[in-house]
Coordinates of C-alpha atoms in Angstrom, one line a residue:
Chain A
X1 CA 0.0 0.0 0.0
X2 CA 1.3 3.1 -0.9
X3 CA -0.1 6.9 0.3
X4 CA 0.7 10.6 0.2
X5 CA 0.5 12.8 3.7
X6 CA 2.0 15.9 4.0
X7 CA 4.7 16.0 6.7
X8 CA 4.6 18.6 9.7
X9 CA 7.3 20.7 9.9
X10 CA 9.8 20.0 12.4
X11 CA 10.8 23.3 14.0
X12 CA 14.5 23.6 14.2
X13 CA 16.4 24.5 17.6
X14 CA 16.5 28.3 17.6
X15 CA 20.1 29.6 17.1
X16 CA 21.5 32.8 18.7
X17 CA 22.8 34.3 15.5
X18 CA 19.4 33.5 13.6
X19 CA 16.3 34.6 13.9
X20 CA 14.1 31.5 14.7
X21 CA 12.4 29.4 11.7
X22 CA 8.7 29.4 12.1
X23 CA 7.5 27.0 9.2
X24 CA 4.3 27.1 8.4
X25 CA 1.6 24.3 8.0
X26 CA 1.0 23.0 4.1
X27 CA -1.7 20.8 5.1
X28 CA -4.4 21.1 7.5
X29 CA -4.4 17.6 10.3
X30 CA -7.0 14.8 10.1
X31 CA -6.3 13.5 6.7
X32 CA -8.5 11.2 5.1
X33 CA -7.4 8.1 4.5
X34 CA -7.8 7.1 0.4
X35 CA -5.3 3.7 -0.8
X36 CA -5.9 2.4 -4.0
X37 CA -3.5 -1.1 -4.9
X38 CA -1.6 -0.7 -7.7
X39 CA -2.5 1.9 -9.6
X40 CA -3.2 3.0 -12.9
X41 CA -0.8 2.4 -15.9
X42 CA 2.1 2.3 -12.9
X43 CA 0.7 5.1 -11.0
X44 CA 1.7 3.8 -7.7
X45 CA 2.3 6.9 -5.4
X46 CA -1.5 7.6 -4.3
X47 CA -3.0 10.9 -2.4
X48 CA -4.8 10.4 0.8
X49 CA -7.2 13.4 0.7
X50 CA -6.3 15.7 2.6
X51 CA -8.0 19.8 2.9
X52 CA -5.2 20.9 0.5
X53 CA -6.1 19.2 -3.2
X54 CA -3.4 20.4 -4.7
X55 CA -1.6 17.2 -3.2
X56 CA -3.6 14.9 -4.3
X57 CA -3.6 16.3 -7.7
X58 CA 0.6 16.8 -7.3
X59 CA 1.1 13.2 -6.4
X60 CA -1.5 11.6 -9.0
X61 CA 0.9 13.3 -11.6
X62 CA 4.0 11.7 -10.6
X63 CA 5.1 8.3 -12.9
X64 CA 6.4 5.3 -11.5
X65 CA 8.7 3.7 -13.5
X66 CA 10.0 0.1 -12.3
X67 CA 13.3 -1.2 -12.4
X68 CA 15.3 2.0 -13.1
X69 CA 18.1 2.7 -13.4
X70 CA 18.8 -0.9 -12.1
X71 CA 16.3 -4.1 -11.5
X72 CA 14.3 -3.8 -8.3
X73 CA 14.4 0.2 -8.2
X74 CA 10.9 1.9 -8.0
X75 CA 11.6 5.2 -10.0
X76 CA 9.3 8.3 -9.4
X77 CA 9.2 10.2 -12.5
X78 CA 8.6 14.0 -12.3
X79 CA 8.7 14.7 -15.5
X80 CA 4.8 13.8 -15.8
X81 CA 4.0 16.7 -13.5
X82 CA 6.0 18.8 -15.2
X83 CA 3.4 18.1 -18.2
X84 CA 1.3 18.9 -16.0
X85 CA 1.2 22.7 -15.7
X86 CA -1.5 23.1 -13.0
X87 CA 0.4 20.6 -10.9
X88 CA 3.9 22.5 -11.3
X89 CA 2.4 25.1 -10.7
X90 CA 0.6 24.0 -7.4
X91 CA 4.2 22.3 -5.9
X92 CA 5.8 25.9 -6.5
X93 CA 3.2 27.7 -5.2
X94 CA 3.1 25.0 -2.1
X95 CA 6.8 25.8 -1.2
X96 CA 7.0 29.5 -1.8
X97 CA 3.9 30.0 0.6
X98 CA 6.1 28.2 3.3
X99 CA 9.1 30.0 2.4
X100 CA 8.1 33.3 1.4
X101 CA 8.3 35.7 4.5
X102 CA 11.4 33.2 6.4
X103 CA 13.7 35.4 5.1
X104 CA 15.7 33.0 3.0
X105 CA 18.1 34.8 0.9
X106 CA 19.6 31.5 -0.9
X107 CA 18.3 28.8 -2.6
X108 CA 20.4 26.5 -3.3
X109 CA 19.3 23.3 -6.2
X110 CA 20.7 19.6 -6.3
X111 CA 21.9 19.2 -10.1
X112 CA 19.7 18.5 -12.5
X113 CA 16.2 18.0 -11.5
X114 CA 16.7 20.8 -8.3
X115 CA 17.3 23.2 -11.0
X116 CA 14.3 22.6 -12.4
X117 CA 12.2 23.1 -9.0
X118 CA 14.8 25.8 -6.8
X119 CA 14.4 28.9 -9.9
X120 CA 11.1 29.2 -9.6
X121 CA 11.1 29.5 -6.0
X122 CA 14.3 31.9 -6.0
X123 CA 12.5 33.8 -8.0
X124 CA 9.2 34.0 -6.3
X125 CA 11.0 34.6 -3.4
X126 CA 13.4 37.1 -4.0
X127 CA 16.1 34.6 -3.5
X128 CA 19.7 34.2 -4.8
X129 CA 19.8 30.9 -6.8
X130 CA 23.1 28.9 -6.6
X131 CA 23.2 25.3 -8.5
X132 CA 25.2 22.8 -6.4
X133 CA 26.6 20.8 -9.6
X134 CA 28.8 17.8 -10.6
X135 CA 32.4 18.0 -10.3
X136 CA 34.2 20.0 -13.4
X137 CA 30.9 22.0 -14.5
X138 CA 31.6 25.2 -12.7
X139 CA 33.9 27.2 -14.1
X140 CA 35.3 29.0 -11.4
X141 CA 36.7 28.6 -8.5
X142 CA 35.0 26.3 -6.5
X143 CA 34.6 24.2 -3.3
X144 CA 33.7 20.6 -3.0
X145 CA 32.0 17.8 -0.2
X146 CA 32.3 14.1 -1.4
X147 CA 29.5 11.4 -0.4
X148 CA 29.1 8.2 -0.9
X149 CA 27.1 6.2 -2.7
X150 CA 26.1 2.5 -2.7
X151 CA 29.5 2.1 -4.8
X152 CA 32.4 4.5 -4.5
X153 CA 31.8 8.0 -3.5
X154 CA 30.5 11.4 -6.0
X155 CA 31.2 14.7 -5.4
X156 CA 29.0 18.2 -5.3
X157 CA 30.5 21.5 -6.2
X158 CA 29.7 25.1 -5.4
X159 CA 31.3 28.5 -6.6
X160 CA 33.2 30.2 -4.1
X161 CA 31.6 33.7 -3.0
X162 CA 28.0 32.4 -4.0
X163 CA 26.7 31.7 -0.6
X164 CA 28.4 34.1 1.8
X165 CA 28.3 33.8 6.0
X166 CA 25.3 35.5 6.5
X167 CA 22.9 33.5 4.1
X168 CA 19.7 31.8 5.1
X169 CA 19.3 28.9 2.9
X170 CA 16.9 26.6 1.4
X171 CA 18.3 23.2 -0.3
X172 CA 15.8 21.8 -2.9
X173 CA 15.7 18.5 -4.7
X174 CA 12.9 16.8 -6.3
X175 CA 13.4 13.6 -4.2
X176 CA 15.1 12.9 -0.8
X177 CA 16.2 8.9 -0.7
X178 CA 19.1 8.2 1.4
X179 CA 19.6 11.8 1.9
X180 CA 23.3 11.4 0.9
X181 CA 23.3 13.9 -1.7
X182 CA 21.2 17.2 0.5
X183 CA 23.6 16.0 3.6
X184 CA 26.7 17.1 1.2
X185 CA 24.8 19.9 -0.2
X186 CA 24.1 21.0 3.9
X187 CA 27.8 20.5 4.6
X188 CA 28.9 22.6 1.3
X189 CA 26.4 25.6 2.4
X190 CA 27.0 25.4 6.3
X191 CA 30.9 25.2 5.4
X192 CA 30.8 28.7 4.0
X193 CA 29.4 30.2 7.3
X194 CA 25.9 30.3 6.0
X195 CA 22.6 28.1 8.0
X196 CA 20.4 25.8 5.8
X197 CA 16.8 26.1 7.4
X198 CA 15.4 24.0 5.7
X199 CA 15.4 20.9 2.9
X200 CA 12.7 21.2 0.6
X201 CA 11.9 18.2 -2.0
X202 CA 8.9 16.8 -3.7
X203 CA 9.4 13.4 -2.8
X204 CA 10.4 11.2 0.2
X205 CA 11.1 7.1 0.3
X206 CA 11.1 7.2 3.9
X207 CA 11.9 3.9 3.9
X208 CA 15.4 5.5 2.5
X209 CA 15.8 7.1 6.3
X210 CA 16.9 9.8 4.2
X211 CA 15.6 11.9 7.2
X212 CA 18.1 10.6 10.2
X213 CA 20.6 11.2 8.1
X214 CA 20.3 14.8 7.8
X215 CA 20.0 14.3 11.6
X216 CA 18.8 18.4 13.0
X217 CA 18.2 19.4 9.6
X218 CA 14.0 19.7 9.1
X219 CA 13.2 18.6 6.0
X220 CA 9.5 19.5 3.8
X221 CA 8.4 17.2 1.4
X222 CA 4.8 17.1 -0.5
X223 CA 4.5 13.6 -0.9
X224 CA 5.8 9.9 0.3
X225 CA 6.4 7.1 -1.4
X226 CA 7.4 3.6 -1.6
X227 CA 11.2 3.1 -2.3
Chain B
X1 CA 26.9 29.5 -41.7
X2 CA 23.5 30.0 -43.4
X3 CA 20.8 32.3 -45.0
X4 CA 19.9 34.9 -42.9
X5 CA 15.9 35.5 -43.0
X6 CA 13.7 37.9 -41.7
X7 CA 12.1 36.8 -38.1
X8 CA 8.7 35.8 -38.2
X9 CA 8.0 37.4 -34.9
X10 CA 8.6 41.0 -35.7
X11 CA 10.6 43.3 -38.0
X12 CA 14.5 43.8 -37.6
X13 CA 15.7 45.0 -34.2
X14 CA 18.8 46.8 -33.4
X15 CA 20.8 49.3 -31.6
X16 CA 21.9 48.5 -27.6
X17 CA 24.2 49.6 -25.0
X18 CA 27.7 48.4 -24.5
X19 CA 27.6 44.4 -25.0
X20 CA 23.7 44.7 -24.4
X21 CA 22.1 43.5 -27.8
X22 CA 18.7 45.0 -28.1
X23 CA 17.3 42.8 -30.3
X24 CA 13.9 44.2 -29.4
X25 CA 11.3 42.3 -32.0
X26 CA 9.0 41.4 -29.4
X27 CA 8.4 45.0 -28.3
X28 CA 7.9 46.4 -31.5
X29 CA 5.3 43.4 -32.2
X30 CA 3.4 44.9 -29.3
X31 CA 3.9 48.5 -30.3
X32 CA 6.4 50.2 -28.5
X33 CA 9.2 52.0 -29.9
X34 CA 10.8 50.2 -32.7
X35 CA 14.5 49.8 -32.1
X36 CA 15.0 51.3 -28.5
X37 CA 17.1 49.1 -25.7
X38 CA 15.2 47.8 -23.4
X39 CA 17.1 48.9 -20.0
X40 CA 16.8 45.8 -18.6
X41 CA 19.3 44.2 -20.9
X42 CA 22.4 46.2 -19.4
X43 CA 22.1 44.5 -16.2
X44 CA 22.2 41.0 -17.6
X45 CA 24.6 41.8 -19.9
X46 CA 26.8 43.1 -17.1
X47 CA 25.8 40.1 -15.1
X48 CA 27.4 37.5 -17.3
X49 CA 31.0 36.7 -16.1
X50 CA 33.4 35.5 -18.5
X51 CA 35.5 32.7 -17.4
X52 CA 39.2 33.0 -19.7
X53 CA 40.3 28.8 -20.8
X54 CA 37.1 26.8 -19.7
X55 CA 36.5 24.4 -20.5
X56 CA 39.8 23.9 -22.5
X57 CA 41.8 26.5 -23.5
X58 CA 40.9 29.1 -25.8
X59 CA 37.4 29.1 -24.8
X60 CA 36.0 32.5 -23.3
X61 CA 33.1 31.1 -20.8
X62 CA 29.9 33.1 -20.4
X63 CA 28.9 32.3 -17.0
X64 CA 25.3 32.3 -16.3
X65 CA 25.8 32.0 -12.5
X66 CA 27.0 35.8 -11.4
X67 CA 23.2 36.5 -13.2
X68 CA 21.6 34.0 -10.9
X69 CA 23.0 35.7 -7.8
X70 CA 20.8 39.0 -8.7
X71 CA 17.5 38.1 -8.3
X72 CA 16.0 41.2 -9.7
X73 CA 18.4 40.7 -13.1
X74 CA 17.7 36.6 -13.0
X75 CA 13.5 38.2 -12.7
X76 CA 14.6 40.3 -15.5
X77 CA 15.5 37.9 -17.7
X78 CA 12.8 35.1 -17.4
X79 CA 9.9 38.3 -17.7
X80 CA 12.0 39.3 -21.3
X81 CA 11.0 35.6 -22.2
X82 CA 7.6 35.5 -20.9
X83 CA 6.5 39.2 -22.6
X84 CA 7.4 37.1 -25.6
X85 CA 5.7 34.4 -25.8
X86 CA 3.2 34.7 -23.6
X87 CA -0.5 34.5 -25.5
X88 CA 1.2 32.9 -28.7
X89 CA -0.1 29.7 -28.0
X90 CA 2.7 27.9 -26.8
X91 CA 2.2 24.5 -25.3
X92 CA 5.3 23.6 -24.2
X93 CA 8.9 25.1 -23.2
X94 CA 11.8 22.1 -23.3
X95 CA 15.0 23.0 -21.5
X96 CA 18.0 21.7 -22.2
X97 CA 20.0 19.8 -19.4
X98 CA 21.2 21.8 -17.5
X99 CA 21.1 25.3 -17.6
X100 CA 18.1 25.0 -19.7
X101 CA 16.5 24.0 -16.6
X102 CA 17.1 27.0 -15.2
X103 CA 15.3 29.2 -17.2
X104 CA 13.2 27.2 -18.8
X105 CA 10.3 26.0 -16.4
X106 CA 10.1 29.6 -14.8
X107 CA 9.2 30.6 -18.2
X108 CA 6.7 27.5 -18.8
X109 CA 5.2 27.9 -15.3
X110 CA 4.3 32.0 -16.4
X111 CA 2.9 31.4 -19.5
X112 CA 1.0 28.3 -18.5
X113 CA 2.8 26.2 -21.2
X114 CA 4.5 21.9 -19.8
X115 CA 8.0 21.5 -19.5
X116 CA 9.9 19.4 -21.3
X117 CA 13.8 18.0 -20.0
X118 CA 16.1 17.4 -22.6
X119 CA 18.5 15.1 -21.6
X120 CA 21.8 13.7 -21.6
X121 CA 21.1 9.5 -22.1
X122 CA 20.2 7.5 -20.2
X123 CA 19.0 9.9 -17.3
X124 CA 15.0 9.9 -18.5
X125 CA 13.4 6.8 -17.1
X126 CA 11.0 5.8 -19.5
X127 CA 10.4 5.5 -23.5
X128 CA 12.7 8.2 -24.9
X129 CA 13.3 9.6 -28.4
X130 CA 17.3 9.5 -28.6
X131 CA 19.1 12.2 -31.2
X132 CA 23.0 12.4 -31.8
X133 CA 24.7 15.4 -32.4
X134 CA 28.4 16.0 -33.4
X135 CA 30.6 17.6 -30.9
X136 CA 34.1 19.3 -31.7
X137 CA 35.7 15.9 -31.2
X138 CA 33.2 12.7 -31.1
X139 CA 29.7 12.7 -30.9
X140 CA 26.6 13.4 -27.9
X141 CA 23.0 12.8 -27.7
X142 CA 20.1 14.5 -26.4
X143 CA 16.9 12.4 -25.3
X144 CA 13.1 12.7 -24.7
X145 CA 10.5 11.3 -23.4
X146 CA 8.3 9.4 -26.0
X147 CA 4.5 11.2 -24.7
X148 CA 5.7 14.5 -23.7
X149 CA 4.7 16.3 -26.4
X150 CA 1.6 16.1 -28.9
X151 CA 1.9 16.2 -32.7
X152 CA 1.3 19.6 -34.1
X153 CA 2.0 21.5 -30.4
X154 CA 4.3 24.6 -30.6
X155 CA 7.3 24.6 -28.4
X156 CA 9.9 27.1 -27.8
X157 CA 13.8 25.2 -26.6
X158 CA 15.2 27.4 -24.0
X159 CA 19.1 27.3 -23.3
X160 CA 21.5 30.1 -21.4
X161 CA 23.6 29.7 -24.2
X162 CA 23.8 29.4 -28.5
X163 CA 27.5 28.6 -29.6
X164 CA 27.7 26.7 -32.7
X165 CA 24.0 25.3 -32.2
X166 CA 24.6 21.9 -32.6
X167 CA 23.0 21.3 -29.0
X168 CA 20.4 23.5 -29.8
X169 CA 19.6 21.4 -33.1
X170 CA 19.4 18.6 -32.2
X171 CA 16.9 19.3 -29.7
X172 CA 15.0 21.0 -32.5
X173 CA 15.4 17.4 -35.0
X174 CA 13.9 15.4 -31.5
X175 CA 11.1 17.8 -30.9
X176 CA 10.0 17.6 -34.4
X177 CA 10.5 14.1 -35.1
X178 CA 7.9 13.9 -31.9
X179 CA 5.7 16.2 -34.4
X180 CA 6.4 19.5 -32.4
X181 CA 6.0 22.5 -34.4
X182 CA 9.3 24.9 -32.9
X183 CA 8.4 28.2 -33.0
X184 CA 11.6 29.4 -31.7
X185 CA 14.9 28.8 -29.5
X186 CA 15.5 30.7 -26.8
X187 CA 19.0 31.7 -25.4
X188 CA 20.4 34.5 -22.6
X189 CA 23.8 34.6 -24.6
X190 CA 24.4 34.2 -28.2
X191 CA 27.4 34.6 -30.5
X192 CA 27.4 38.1 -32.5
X193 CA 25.6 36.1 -35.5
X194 CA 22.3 35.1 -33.6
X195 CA 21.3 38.8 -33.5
X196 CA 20.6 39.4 -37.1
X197 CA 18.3 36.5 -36.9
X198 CA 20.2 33.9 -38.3
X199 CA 18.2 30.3 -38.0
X200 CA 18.9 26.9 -37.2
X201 CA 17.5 24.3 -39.1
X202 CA 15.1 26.7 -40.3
X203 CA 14.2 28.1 -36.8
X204 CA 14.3 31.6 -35.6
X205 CA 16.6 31.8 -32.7
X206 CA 16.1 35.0 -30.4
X207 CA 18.7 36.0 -27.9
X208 CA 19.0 38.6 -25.3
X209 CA 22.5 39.6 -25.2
X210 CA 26.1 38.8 -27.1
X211 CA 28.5 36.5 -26.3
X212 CA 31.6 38.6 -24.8
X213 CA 35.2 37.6 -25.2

């Protein structure tokens, strides 16, 4: 059985050079509960109705694909709701209304599908964007934090002067697995001097624990799903 | 090299500040004065930061990133886009990987149109149309997903950047082959050429500003 809630924000410990965090709630409490098996044509992340539709409507939009990139992998596909302009449009508008008085002054986007989803919300929010790339596609100076993966280790880059000691930052992805790749992208930011509030992604396997590995870092996604 | 053709959008354009390129078609489709520099152009023009020897040597680098650190110039950029093709229709803006997919689903999410990755292979996880494209040395491809688009949909490819535009046409062979109708590629930089219009594969490609050494 698969199904969609919207997670509560965890409110981070206050710090004494910040102002303190006050997320805000996406959904409203007492969800419904709605499972369907399966799924239509793969469709296997499902909304439990909650008071904000535009979940349901987000997480109906998002393609399963089995066994890629390798056998037994459960991919979810965004590229569907990107076809899907009402529910792009929704998952923007869902984060900026969190983020939009916090005072976040960086965004920062995982390479490639966080640029797709970290712009829009730089730019609704008045926000400096900064893409956190692979290693050799920045072409100036930059700084780097290595993490593993199941088999050997990659690396993520950022330019140097981009994110200076006095940023509030948002880290966005469209999926949080084992939370390998937004830890690194935390450590590259927080290296600089600057405080990631929050990490913001469409997607959570929670079964990934991506979550205890970012350990005090809250993290907002829209929907769950099955890894 | 090719013909150069008049745009289909809107007459010629011309005149600009220094390294701005006004190329201002769009504004002179919707009336305004024929020819004058849109201010906004100096600021991303001044925003792009030239990186000497990157990749290799010999290549001046227009770096796209300075720009995204200035939110009102990044704004500025993205609303040039959207004036444009806003209310022509479009269905769908496809982005090339990656800095396409920086400017190219703020620009879909304003005028209402899908977006649409274009990707290096093997990174889109279902049915894909695959298109190779020669490189200076050796060859690359650009894929898409079999679906995304309907035949006879117009689509404008966004990328920060038009060089040689071999990236750029391919993505213009895989969108048609899907039966796209491209209206028009869309680029922040351009080489010197691109401002007087000159089209790939047939296409009209619009730029906001030169390429600087």
């Amino acid at each position: 059985m698969l199904f969609l809630h919207c997670q509560q924000p965890r409110v981070p410990s206050p710090s004494a050079s910040a102002p303190p965090f006050r997320p805000r709630v996406v959904s409203v409490a007492a969800p419904l509960s709605v499972r369907v098996t399966g799924g239509r044509r793969g469709r296997a992340v499902v909304a439990m109705a909650s008071a904000d539709a535009r979940l349901a409507g987000i997480a109906s939009s998002i393609r399963v694909i089995p066994d890629f990139p390798k056998p037994g992998i459960m991919f979810q596909d965004i590229t569907t709701l990107l076809l899907d302009p009402k529910a792009f449009r929704d998952t923007i508008d869902l984060f900026v209304e969190r983020y939009k008085d916090q005072g976040i002054t960086v965004v920062a986007g995982v390479e490639a599908r966080g640029f797709i989803f970290g712009p829009p919300i730089a730019l609704a929010i008045g926000a400096k964007f900064v893409p956190l790339r692979k290693p050799k596609k920045l072409p100036g100076e930059v700084i780097s934090e290595e993490y593993s993966l199941e088999y050997g280790t990659d690396k993520i880059e950022m330019h140097v002067g981009a994110v200076q000691a006095n940023d509030l930052a948002l880290v966005v992805d469209d999926l949080i697995a084992t939370g390998g790749t937004l830890c690194a992208a935390v450590k590259l930011i927080e290296r600089v001097g600057a405080k990631v509030v929050e990490c913001a992604c469409v997607i959570e396997l929670p079964e990934l624990k991506g979550r205890d590995k970012l350990g005090d870092k809250p993290v907002f996604v829209l929907v769950e799903a099955d890894a | 090299m090719g013909e150069q053709e008049n745009n289909k959008i809107g007459g010629g354009g011309g005149g600009g500040g220094n390294n701005a390129m006004a190329v201002d078609e769009a504004a002179s489709a919707k009336g305004k004065s024929v020819g004058a520099a849109d201010p906004r152009l100096q600021g991303i023009s001044d925003a792009i930061r030239v990186v000497p020897h990157f990749p290799k040597p010999g290549i001046m680098f227009n770096d796209i990133t300075e720009l995204l650190l200035r939110p009102g110039v990044f704004k500025d950029a993205v609303d040039m886009f959207v004036e444009r093709y806003r209310g022509m229709g479009i269905a769908a803006v496809a982005g090339i990987e990656a800095r396409g997919f920086i400017f190219g689903p703020a620009i879909a999410l304003a005028i209402g149109a899908k977006f649409i990755p274009l990707r290096k292979p093997k990174k889109l996880p279902g049915e894909v149309f695959s298109e190779s494209y020669v490189l200076e040395y050796g060859m690359d491809c650009l894929e898409m997903h079999v679906g995304a688009i309907e035949p006879g949909e117009h689509v404008v490819v966004v990328d920060d950047l038009v060089a040689t535009g071999g990236t750029l046409s391919a993505a213009i062979r895989l969108l048609e082959r899907a039966g796209a109708n491209v209206v028009e590629c869309a680029c922040l930089i351009g080489l010197p050429k691109f401002k007087d219009f000159y089209k790939l594969n047939g296409k009209p490609v619009y730029i906001l500003v030169e390429s600087r050494k």
